[in-house]
């Protein structure tokens, strides 16, 4: 899979602007939190502004740099790339990386490097996707906010797993 096709799938789950009182991310638009957006704009010497006003170009650039590139998705097998990318967006790059490392038997340091990429490629992609998605669901079920967001999270993980397995 490639970045653009995976981004479309991720954004299908992220929706528009939300500011749910039980969401620790706070104000979010298309999955980008206000804090992430502020940091991205600051890094480009741009004035802060509401995440409600984020552009498609900004969304794509943030997802590419902060998630896709951070999990080295271009180096991962098809299907695994999408599963770990979506996980990183939803639960953080370090956590998604550690769970990927666990799924393929690599050292768990939360950073995907050459050793993790090599380990992933030694395991059947379908097996990695299944292990990763099962572990992700188990993690989400352990969160205090599962009762509020669990139905959506569970559906998301199931849909990600299905799409990722089709891509393997």
Short mmCIF file of N, CA and C in Angstrom, two decimals, residues 1 9 12-13 78-80 82-84 86-87 125-137 153-168:
data_model
loop_
_atom_site.label_atom_id
_atom_site.label_comp_id
_atom_site.label_asym_id
_atom_site.label_seq_id
_atom_site.Cartn_x
_atom_site.Cartn_y
_atom_site.Cartn_z
N UNK A 1 0.86 -1.17 0.00
CA UNK A 1 0.00 0.00 0.00
C UNK A 1 0.90 1.23 0.00
N UNK A 9 -7.79 5.76 4.12
CA UNK A 9 -8.41 4.81 5.05
C UNK A 9 -8.39 5.34 6.48
N UNK A 12 -10.92 8.13 7.04
CA UNK A 12 -12.29 7.63 7.10
C UNK A 12 -12.70 7.42 8.57
N UNK A 13 -11.73 7.03 9.39
CA UNK A 13 -12.00 6.78 10.81
C UNK A 13 -11.88 8.04 11.66
N UNK A 78 3.33 -4.65 2.52
CA UNK A 78 1.97 -4.17 2.28
C UNK A 78 1.01 -4.81 3.29
N UNK A 79 0.15 -4.02 3.81
CA UNK A 79 -0.79 -4.47 4.84
C UNK A 79 -0.26 -4.16 6.22
N UNK A 80 0.98 -4.55 6.49
CA UNK A 80 1.61 -4.21 7.77
C UNK A 80 1.78 -2.70 7.85
N UNK A 82 -0.09 -0.30 6.62
CA UNK A 82 -1.35 0.35 7.00
C UNK A 82 -1.71 0.05 8.46
N UNK A 83 -1.57 -1.20 8.88
CA UNK A 83 -1.96 -1.57 10.26
C UNK A 83 -1.16 -0.79 11.29
N UNK A 84 0.16 -0.66 11.09
CA UNK A 84 0.98 0.04 12.07
C UNK A 84 0.79 1.56 11.96
N UNK A 86 -2.05 3.17 11.09
CA UNK A 86 -3.31 3.50 11.75
C UNK A 86 -3.18 3.40 13.26
N UNK A 87 -2.48 2.40 13.73
CA UNK A 87 -2.25 2.23 15.16
C UNK A 87 -1.48 3.44 15.71
N UNK A 125 3.46 -11.55 6.54
CA UNK A 125 2.77 -10.27 6.77
C UNK A 125 1.40 -10.49 7.41
N UNK A 126 0.68 -11.49 6.95
CA UNK A 126 -0.65 -11.76 7.51
C UNK A 126 -0.55 -12.06 9.01
N UNK A 127 0.45 -12.80 9.40
CA UNK A 127 0.65 -13.13 10.81
C UNK A 127 0.95 -11.88 11.63
N UNK A 128 1.79 -11.00 11.09
CA UNK A 128 2.12 -9.76 11.78
C UNK A 128 0.86 -8.91 11.95
N UNK A 129 0.07 -8.78 10.90
CA UNK A 129 -1.16 -7.98 10.96
C UNK A 129 -2.10 -8.54 12.02
N UNK A 130 -2.31 -9.83 12.02
CA UNK A 130 -3.22 -10.45 12.98
C UNK A 130 -2.73 -10.22 14.41
N UNK A 131 -1.46 -10.50 14.67
CA UNK A 131 -0.90 -10.30 16.02
C UNK A 131 -1.00 -8.83 16.44
N UNK A 132 -0.64 -7.94 15.55
CA UNK A 132 -0.66 -6.51 15.85
C UNK A 132 -2.07 -6.03 16.18
N UNK A 133 -3.03 -6.41 15.38
CA UNK A 133 -4.40 -5.96 15.60
C UNK A 133 -5.01 -6.57 16.86
N UNK A 134 -4.69 -7.83 17.14
CA UNK A 134 -5.19 -8.45 18.38
C UNK A 134 -4.60 -7.75 19.60
N UNK A 135 -3.31 -7.47 19.57
CA UNK A 135 -2.67 -6.79 20.70
C UNK A 135 -3.20 -5.37 20.84
N UNK A 136 -3.43 -4.71 19.72
CA UNK A 136 -3.98 -3.35 19.75
C UNK A 136 -5.36 -3.34 20.40
N UNK A 137 -6.22 -4.26 19.99
CA UNK A 137 -7.55 -4.33 20.57
C UNK A 137 -7.49 -4.60 22.07
N UNK A 153 -13.74 2.14 18.57
CA UNK A 153 -12.38 1.61 18.49
C UNK A 153 -12.39 0.16 18.01
N UNK A 154 -13.30 -0.63 18.57
CA UNK A 154 -13.39 -2.03 18.17
C UNK A 154 -13.70 -2.18 16.69
N UNK A 155 -14.64 -1.38 16.21
CA UNK A 155 -14.98 -1.40 14.78
C UNK A 155 -13.79 -0.97 13.94
N UNK A 156 -13.09 0.05 14.40
CA UNK A 156 -11.93 0.54 13.65
C UNK A 156 -10.87 -0.54 13.52
N UNK A 157 -10.52 -1.18 14.63
CA UNK A 157 -9.49 -2.22 14.59
C UNK A 157 -9.93 -3.36 13.67
N UNK A 158 -11.19 -3.75 13.72
CA UNK A 158 -11.67 -4.82 12.85
C UNK A 158 -11.57 -4.42 11.38
N UNK A 159 -11.93 -3.19 11.06
CA UNK A 159 -11.85 -2.71 9.68
C UNK A 159 -10.40 -2.58 9.21
N UNK A 160 -9.53 -2.11 10.09
CA UNK A 160 -8.10 -2.00 9.74
C UNK A 160 -7.55 -3.40 9.47
N UNK A 161 -7.85 -4.33 10.35
CA UNK A 161 -7.36 -5.70 10.18
C UNK A 161 -7.83 -6.28 8.85
N UNK A 162 -9.08 -6.11 8.53
CA UNK A 162 -9.64 -6.63 7.28
C UNK A 162 -8.95 -6.02 6.06
N UNK A 163 -8.80 -4.70 6.05
CA UNK A 163 -8.16 -4.02 4.92
C UNK A 163 -6.69 -4.39 4.81
N UNK A 164 -6.02 -4.47 5.95
CA UNK A 164 -4.60 -4.82 5.95
C UNK A 164 -4.39 -6.25 5.44
N UNK A 165 -5.24 -7.18 5.86
CA UNK A 165 -5.12 -8.56 5.40
C UNK A 165 -5.39 -8.67 3.90
N UNK A 166 -6.31 -7.89 3.39
CA UNK A 166 -6.56 -7.88 1.93
C UNK A 166 -5.32 -7.40 1.17
N UNK A 167 -4.55 -6.52 1.79
CA UNK A 167 -3.38 -5.94 1.12
C UNK A 167 -2.14 -6.84 1.20
N UNK A 168 -2.17 -7.82 2.10
CA UNK A 168 -1.00 -8.71 2.26
C UNK A 168 -0.80 -9.59 1.03
#
